[in-house]
Coordinates of C-alpha atoms in Angstrom, one line a residue:
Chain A
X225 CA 45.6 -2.7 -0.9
X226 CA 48.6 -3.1 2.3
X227 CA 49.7 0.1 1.0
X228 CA 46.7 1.8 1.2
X229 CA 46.1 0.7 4.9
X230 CA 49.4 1.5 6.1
X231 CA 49.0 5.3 4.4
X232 CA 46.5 6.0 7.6
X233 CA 48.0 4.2 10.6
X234 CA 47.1 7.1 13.2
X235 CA 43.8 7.3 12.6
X236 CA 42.2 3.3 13.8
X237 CA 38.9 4.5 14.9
X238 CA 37.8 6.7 11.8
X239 CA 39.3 3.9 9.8
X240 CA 36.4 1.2 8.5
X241 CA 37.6 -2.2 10.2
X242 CA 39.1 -5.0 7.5
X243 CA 37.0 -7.6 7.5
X244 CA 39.2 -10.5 8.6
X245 CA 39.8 -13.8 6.7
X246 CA 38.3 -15.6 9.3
X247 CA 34.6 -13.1 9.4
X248 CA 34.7 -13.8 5.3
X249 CA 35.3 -17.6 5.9
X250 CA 32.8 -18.0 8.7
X251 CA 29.9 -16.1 6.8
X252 CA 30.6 -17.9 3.7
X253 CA 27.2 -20.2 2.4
X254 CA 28.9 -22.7 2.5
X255 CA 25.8 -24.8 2.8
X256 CA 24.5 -23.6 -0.4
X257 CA 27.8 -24.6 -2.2
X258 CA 27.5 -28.1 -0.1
X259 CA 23.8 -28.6 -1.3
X260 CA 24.9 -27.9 -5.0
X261 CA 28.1 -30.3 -4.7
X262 CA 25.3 -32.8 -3.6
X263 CA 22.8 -31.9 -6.3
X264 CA 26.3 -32.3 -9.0
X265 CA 27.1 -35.6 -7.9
X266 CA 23.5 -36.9 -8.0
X267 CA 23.3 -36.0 -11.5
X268 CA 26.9 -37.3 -12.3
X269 CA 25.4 -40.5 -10.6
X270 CA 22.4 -40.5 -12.4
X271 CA 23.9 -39.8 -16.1
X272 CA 26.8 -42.3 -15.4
X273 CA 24.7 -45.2 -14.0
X274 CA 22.4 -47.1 -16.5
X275 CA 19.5 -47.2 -13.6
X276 CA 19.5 -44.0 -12.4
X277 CA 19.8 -42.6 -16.3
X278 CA 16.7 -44.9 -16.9
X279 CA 14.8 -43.7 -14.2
X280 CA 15.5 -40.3 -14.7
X281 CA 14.2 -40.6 -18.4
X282 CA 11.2 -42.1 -17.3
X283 CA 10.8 -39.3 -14.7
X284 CA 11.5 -36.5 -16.5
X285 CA 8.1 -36.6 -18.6
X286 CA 6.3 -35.8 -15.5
X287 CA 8.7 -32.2 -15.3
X288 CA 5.8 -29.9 -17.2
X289 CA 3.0 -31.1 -15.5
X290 CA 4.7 -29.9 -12.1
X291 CA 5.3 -26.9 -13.9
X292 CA 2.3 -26.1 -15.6
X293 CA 0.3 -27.4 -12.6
X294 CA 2.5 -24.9 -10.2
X295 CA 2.0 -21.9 -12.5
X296 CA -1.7 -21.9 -13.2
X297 CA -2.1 -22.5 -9.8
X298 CA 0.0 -19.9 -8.4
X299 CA -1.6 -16.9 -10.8
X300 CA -5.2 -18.1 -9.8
X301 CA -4.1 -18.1 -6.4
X302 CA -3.1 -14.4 -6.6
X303 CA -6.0 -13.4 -8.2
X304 CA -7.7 -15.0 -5.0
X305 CA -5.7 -13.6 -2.5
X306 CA -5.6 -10.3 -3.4
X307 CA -9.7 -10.3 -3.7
X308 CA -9.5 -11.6 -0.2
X309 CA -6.8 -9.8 0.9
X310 CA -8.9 -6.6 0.3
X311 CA -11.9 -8.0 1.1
X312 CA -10.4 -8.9 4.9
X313 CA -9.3 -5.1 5.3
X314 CA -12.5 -3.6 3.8
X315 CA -14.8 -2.0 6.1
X316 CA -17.9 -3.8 4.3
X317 CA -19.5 -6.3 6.9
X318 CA -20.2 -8.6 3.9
X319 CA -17.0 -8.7 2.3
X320 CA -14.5 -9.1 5.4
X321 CA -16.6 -11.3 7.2
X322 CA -16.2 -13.3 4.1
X323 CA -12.6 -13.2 3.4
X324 CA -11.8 -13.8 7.0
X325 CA -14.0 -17.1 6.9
X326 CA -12.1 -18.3 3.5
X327 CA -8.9 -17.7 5.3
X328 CA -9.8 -18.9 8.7
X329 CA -11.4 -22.5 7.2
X330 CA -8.4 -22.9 4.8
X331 CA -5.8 -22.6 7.5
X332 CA -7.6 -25.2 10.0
X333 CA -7.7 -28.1 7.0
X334 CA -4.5 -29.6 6.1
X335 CA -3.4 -29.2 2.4
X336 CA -3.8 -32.7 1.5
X337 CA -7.1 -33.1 3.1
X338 CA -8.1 -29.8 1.3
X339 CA -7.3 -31.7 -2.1
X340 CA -8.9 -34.9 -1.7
X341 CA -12.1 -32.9 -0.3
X342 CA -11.9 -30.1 -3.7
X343 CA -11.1 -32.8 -5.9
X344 CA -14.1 -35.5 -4.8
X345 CA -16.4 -33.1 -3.0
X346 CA -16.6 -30.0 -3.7
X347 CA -16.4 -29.7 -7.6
X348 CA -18.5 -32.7 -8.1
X349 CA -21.1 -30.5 -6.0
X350 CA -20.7 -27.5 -8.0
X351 CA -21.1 -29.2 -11.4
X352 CA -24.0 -30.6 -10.0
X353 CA -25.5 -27.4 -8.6
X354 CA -24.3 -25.9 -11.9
X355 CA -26.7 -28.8 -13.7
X356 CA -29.3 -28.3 -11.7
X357 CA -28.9 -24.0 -12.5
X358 CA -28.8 -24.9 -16.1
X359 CA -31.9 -27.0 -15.9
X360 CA -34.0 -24.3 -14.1
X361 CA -32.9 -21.1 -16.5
X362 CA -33.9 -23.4 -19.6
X363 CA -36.8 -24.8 -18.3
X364 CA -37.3 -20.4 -17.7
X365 CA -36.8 -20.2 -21.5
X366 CA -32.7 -19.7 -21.2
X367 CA -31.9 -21.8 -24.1
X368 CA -28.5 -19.7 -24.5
X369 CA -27.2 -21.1 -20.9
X370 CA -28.2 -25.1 -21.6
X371 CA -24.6 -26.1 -21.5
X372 CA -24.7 -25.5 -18.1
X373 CA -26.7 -28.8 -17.9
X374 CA -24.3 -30.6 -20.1
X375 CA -21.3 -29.7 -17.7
X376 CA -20.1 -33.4 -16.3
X377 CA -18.6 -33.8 -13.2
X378 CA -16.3 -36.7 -14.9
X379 CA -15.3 -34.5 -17.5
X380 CA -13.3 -32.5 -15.3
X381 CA -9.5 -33.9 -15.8
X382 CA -7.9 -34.3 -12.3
X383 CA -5.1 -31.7 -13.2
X384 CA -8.1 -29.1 -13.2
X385 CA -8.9 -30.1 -9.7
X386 CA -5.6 -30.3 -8.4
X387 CA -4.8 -26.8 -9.6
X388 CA -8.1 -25.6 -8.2
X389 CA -7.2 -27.5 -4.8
X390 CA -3.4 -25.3 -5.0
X391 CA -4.9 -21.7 -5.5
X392 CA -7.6 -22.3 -3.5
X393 CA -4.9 -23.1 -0.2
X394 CA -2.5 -20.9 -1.6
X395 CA -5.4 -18.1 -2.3
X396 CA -6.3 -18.1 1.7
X397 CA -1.9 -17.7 2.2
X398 CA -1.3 -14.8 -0.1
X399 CA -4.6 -12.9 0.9
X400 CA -2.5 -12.7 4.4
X401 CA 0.2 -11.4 2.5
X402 CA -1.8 -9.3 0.6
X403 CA -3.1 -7.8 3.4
X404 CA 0.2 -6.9 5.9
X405 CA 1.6 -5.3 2.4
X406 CA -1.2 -3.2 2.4
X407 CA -1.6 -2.6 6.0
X408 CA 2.0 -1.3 6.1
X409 CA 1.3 1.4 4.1
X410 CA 1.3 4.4 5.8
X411 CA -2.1 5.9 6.6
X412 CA -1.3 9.2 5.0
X413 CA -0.9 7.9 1.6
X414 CA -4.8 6.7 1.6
X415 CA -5.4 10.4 2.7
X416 CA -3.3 12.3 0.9
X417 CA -5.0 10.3 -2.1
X418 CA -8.5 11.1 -0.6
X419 CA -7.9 14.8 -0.1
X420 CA -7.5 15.2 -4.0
X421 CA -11.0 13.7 -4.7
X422 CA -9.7 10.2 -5.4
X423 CA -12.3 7.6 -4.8
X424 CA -11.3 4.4 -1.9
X425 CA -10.3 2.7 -5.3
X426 CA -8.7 5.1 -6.9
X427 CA -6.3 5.3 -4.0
X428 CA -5.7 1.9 -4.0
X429 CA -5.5 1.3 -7.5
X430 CA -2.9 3.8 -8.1
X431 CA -1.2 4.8 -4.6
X432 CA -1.4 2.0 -2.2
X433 CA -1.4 -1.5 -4.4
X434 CA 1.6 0.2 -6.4
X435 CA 3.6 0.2 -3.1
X436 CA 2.4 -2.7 -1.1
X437 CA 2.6 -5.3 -3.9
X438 CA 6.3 -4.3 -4.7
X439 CA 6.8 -4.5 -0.9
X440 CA 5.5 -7.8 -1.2
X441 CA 6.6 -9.2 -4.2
X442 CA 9.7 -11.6 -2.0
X443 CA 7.3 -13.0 0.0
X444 CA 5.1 -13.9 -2.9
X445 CA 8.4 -15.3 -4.4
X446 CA 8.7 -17.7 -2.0
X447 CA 5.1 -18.7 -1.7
X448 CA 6.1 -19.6 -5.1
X449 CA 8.6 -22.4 -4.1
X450 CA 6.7 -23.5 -2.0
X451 CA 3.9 -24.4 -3.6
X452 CA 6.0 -26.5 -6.1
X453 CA 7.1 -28.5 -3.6
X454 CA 3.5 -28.6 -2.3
X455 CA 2.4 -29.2 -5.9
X456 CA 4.2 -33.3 -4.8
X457 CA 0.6 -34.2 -2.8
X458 CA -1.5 -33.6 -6.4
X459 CA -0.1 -37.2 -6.8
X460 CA -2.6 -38.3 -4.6
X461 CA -5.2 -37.6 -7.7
X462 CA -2.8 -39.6 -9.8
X463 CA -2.2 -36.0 -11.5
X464 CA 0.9 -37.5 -13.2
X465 CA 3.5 -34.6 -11.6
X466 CA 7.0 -35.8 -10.9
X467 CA 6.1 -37.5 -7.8
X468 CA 3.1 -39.6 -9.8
X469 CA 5.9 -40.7 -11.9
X470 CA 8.2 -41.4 -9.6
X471 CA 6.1 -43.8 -7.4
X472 CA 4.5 -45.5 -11.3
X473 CA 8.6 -46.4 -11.6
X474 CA 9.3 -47.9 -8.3
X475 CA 6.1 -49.3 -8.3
X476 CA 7.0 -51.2 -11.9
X477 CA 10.3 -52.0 -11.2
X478 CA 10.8 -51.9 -7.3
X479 CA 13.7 -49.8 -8.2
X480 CA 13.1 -47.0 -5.4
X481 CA 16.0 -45.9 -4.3
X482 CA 17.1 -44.6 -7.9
X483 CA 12.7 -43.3 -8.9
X484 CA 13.1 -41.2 -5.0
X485 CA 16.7 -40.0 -5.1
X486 CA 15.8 -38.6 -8.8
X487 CA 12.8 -36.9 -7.3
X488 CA 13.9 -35.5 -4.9
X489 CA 17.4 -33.7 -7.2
X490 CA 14.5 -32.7 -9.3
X491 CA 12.6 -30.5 -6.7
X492 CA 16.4 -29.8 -5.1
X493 CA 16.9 -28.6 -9.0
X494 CA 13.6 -26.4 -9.2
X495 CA 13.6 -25.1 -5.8
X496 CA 17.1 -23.6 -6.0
X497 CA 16.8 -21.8 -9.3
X498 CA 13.6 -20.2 -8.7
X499 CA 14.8 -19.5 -5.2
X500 CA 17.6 -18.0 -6.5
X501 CA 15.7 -16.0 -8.6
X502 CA 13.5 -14.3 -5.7
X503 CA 16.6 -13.5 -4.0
X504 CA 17.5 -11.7 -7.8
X505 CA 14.6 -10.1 -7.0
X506 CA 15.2 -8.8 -3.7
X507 CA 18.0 -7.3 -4.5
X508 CA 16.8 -5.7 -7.5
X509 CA 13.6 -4.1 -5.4
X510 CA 15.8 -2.8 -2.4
X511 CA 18.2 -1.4 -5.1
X512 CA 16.0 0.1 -6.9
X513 CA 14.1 1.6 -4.2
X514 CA 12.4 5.1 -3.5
X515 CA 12.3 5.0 0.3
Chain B
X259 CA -26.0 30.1 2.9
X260 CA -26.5 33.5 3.3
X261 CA -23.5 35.8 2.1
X262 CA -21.0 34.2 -1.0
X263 CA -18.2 36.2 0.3
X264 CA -18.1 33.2 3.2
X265 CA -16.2 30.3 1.9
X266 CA -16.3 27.8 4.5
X267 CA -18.9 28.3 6.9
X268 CA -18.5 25.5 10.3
X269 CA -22.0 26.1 12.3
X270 CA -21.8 24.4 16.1
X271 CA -19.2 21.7 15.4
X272 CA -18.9 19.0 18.1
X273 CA -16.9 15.7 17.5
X274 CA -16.0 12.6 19.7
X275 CA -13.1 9.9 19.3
X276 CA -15.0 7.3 21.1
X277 CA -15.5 8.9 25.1
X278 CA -13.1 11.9 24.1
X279 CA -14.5 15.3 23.0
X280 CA -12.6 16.4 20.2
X281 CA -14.0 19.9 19.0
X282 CA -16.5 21.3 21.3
X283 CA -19.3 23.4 19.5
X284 CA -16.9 25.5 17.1
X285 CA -18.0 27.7 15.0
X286 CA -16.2 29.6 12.6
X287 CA -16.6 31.3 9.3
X288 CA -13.5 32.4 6.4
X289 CA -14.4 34.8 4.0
X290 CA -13.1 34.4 0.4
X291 CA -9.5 35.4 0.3
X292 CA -8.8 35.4 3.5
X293 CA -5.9 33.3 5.7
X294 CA -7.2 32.0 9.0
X295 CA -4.8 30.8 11.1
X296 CA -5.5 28.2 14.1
X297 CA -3.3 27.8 17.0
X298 CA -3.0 26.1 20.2
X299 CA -1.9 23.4 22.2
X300 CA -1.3 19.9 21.0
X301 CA -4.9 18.0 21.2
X302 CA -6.7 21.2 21.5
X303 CA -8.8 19.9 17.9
X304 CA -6.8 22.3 15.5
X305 CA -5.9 19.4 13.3
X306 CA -9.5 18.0 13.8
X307 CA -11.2 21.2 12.6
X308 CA -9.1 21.0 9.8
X309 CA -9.8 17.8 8.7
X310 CA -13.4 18.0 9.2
X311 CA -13.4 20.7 6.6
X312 CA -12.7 18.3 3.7
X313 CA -14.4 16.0 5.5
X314 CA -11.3 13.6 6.4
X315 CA -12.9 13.4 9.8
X316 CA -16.8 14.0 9.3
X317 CA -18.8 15.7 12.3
X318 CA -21.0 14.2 15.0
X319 CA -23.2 17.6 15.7
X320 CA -23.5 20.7 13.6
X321 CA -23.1 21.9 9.9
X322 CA -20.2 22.6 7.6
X323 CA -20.0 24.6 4.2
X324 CA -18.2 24.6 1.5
X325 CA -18.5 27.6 -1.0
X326 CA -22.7 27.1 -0.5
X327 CA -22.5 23.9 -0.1
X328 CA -23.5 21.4 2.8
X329 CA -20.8 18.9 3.3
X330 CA -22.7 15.1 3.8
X331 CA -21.9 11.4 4.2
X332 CA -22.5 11.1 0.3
X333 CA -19.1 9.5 -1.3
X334 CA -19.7 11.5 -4.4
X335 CA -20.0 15.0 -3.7
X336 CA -17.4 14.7 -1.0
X337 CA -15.0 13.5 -3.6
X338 CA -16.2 16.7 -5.4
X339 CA -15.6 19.1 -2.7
X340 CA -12.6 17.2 -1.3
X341 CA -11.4 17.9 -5.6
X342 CA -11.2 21.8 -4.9
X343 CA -9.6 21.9 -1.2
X344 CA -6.0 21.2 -1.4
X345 CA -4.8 19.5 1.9
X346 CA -1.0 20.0 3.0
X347 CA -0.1 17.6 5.4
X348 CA 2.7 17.8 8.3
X349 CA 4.6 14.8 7.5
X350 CA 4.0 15.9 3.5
X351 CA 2.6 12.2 2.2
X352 CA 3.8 12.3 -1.0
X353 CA 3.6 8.8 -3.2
X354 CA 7.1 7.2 -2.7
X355 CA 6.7 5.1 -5.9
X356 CA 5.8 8.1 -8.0
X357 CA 8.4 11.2 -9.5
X358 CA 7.5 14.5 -8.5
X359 CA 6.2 15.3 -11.6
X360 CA 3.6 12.3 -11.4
X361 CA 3.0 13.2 -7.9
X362 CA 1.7 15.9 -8.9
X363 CA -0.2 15.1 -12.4
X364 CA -1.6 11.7 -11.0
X365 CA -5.0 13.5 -9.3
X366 CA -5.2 16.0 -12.1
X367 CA -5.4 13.1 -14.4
X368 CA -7.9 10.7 -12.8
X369 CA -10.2 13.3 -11.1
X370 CA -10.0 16.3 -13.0
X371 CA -9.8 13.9 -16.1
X372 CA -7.1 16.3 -17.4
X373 CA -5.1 15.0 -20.5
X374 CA -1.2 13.7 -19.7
X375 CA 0.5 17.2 -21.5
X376 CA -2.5 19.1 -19.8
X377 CA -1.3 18.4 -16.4
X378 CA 2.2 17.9 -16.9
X379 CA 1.9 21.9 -18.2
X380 CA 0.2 22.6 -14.9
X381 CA 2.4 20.7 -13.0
X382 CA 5.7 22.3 -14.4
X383 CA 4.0 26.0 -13.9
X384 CA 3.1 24.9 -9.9
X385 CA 6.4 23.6 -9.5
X386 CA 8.8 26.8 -10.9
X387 CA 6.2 28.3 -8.6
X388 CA 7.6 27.1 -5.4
X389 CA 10.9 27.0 -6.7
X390 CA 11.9 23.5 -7.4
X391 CA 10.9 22.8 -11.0
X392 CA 14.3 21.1 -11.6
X393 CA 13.3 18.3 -9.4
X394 CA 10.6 17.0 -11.2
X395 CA 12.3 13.8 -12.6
X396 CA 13.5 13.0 -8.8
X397 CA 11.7 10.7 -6.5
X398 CA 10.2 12.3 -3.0
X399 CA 13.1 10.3 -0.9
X400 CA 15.8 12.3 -2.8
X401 CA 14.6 15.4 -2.2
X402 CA 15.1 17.3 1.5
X403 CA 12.0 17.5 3.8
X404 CA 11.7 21.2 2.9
X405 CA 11.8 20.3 -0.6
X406 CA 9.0 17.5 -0.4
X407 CA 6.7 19.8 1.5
X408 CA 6.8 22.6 -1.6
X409 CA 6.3 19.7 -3.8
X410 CA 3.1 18.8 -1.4
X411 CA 1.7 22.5 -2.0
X412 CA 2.6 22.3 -5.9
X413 CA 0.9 19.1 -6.0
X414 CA -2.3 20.5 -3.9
X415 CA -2.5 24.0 -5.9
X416 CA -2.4 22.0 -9.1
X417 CA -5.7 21.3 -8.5
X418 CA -6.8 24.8 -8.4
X419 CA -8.1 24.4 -5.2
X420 CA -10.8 26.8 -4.3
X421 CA -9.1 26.4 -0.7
X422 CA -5.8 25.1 1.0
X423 CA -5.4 23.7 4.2
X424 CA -2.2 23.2 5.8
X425 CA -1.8 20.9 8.9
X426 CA 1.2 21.9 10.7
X427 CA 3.3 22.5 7.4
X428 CA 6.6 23.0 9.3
X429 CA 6.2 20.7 12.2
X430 CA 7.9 17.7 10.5
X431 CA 11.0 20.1 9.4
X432 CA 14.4 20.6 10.7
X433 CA 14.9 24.4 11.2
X434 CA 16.6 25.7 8.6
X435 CA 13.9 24.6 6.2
X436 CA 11.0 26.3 7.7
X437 CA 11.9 29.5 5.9
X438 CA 11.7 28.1 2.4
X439 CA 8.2 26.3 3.0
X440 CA 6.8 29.5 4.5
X441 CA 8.3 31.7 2.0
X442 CA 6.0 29.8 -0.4
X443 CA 3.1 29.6 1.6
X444 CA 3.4 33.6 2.3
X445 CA 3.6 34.1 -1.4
X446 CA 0.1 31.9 -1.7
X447 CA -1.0 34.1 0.9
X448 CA -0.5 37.4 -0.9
X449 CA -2.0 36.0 -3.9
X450 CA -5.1 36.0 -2.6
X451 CA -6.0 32.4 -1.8
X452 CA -8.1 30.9 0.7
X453 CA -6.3 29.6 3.4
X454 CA -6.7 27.6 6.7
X455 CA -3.2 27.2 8.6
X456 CA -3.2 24.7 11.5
X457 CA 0.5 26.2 12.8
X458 CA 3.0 27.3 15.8
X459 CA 4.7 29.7 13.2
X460 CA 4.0 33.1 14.8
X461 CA 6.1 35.3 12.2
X462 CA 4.1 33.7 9.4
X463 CA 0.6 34.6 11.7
X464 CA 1.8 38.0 11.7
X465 CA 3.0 37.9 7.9
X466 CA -0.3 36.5 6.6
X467 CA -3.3 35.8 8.6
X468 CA -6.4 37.9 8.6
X469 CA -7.7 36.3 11.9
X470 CA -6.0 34.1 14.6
X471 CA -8.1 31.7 16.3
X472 CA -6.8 30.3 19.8
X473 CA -8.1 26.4 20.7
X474 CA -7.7 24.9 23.8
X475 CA -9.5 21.9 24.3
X476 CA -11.9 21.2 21.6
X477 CA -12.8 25.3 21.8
X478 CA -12.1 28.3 19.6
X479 CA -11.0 30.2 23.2
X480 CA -10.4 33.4 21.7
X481 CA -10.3 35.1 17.9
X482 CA -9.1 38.0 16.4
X483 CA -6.2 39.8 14.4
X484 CA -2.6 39.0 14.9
X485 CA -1.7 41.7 16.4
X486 CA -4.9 41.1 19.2
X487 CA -4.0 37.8 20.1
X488 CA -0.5 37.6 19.7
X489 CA 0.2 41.7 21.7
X490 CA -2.5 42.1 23.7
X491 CA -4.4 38.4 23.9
X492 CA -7.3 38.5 26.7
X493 CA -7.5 35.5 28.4
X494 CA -4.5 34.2 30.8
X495 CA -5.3 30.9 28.8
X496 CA -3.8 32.4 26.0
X497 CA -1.2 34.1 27.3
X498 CA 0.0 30.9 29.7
X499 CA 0.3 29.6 25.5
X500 CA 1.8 32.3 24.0
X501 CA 4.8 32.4 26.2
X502 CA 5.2 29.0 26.1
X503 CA 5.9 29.0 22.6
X504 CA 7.6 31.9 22.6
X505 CA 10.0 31.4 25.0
X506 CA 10.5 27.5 23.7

């Protein structure tokens, strides 16, 4: 390596500068290795101490709720937002007028408010509107359709609204998303995919979704995390996530500092691995990339 | 329409971008076979003509035709028409995400509803035609800007295209690639296609063209052969052009 740099000492300028000690020290993360020193020692904490180990057990069973709470919601929510991410750029008076009003009434209700009102408003109306539906087309001669009247607004389970409430917020979040990816596009591709006879959804299907969705993808990644953490406020439906869990265990055995410092290594836990698998994922997209 | 030898017949064409007048009451007819090529000025409607033709832009007053055929608002005879003109564009627009290869089988497949070996054949045959068939595996961004535009015209002419339109070709290219895109686009020319050239390439005017049409502000000025317009042109509004480019 020293010999190497002293082999071309009259050329400085042409030579690429060696990054000092001190630029590699001072743009090393050390934050991240900080937070993971932090998340170590909690768990050295929690497996050593009988309290914290106790607690954590008792937590732990509320880990694949979170997850399968956060993962339904998150596919339903892309399903969502890319419906309304096309139906806010779509020249149909309908459709974006539509989309835009989802997005718009979304974004001006806070995410826990949004819950409570899905949760105790709006699917108890649609069951009910549902009923009233079913009654109509059988009292039409629909006999095929007469579960519709047996749908019960109690028999929905509170996961299935709290996963409704997430894509639903999420759905009006990605639809944005959806939409810049698409917008930045260049205008030529939709053209040149016109000027061969494609149809508008032709193009899109196979020209301009293929590119915007890969461009994308990262932000989608970290929509991801966070709506696991956001996944905490289901609690409020006594949806027993981690955070459900947590409060039953302080609540029981007013032992909160050990039910809150587990939660919250348990998101620290989630968060960093998936967030460390979008940045995977960016690196693996700009590598791989046609541009 | 009245004589099948004219393939594209535009009949009192006006068009507006909101207060601006983009083509002013062109008219212009191509016969079968022949290579018309349009110059003049930037945002004298050379490009708009062009794109009205396949109906990329569509026309506020007067008619165009297509091989006997009126060109309308309908989606599904546009797609049709818009199926047998190839468009070339200046900045080439090829699908980053796609090889050459699919670049160039994707339309064949979905609108001509031609089978995967089918157009892979045709795409192979279009590409040793303009010379790069050893590029078909590579993506557009690997290849040089002269290189992308040939695959644009192998990927237009592999959907035997009763027509090609080319919107300043060369515009987007440094120098030394002109030659190899119009070297192509000469050898389309000889073989008898139908071709509309939006250009500032005199040499390949002179080469190919059966007519020159001057514009200058939303007007076909003046018309004729090459050697008319480019040796003897008529108005001072052509010449005041001419030596502008020339002498660039």
């Amino acid at each position: 390596m020293a010999s190497g740099e002293t082999s071309i000492p009259r050329t400085p300028a042409l030579s690429i500068p060696r990054e000092t000690l001190r630029s590699k020290l001072e743009r090393f993360p050390w934050w991240f290795v900080a937070m993971v020193s932090m998340a170590l020692a909690t768990m050295g904490v929690i497996f050593s101490q009988p309290s914290y180990n106790q607690a954590f057990v008792f937590i732990r069973a509320g880990i694949h709720v979170t997850i399968t709470t956060t993962l339904a919601a998150f596919v339903i929510s892309l399903l969502i937002g890319l419906m309304a991410g096309l139906g806010r750029i779509s020249r149909h008076v309908f459709f974006s007028n539509l989309s835009t009003l989802y997005v718009e009434i979304v974004r001006g209700i806070p995410m826990l408010v949004l819950i409570f009102f899905i949760a105790f408003v709006a699917v108890p109306a649609v069951t009910s509107a549902l009923n009233a539906l079913g009654k109509m087309l059988v009292d039409a001669g629909v006999t095929w359709l007469a579960w519709l009247t047996r749908i019960e607004n109690n028999g929905v389970p509170m996961q299935m609204r709290a996963i409704i409430a997430l894509s639903v917020t999420y759905g009006a979040f990605s639809a944005e998303v959806f939409r810049a990816g698409i917008q930045s596009i260049p205008k030529g591709q939709m053209e040149a995919a016109r000027s061969q006879g494609m149809t508008y959804w032709q193009a899109m299907r196979y020209v301009i979704l293929p590119q915007a969705i890969r461009n994308v993808l990262p932000a989608l990644g970290n929509d991801f995390v966070s709506m696991l953490k956001d996944s905490s406020l289901v609690s409020v439906l006594a949806v027993r996530d981690i955070t459900q869990v947590a409060r039953l265990y302080a609540g029981q055995t007013f032992r909160y500092p050990e039910a809150f410092t587990t939660l919250a290594v348990l998101y620290l836990i989630m968060t960093l691995i998936l967030s460390l698998g979008v940045k995977a994922l960016e690196r693996g997209l700009s590598h791989g990339q046609h541009r | 329409m009245g004589n099948t030898d004219d393939i594209i017949v535009v009949k009192n064409v006006s068009k507006y971008f909101g207060k601006v007048q983009a083509l002013r009451n062109v008219s212009l007819t191509v016969k079968r076979g022949n290579v018309v090529v349009l110059i003049g000025p930037s945002g004298s409607g050379k490009s708009t003509l062009l794109r009205c033709m396949n109906h990329m832009e569509i026309e506020d007053e007067g008619e165009i035709w297509i091989d006997g055929q009126r060109l309308t608002r309908d989606e599904k005879s546009i797609n049709q028409v818009r199926a047998d003109i190839g468009m070339v564009f200046q900045h080439f627009n090829l699908y980053p995400h796609l090889t050459v290869l699919q670049n160039i089988t994707l339309a064949q497949r979905i609108v001509r509803k031609r089978s995967q070996e089918e157009a892979e054949a045709i795409a192979m045959e279009q590409l040793k035609r303009v010379g790069i068939a050893e590029k078909a595996e590579s993506y557009p961004a690997q290849l040089s800007g002269g290189q992308q535009q040939r695959v644009a015209i192998a990927r237009a002419l592999a959907m035997k295209p009763k027509i090609l339109l080319f919107d300043e070709p060369t515009s987007a290219l440094d120098p030394e690639m002109i030659k190899e895109v119009l070297d192509v686009m000469l050898d389309l020319a000889r073989a008898g296609i139908t071709m509309v050239v939006a250009t500032h390439e005199m040499g390949f005017a002179r080469a190919a063209a059966s007519e020159v049409h001057f514009m200058d502000e939303g007007s076909i000025v003046e018309s004729g052969t090459p050697e008319m317009i480019f040796d003897h042109p008529r108005l001072e509004r052509t010449r005041q052009f001419l030596s502008q480019i020339l002498f660039r």
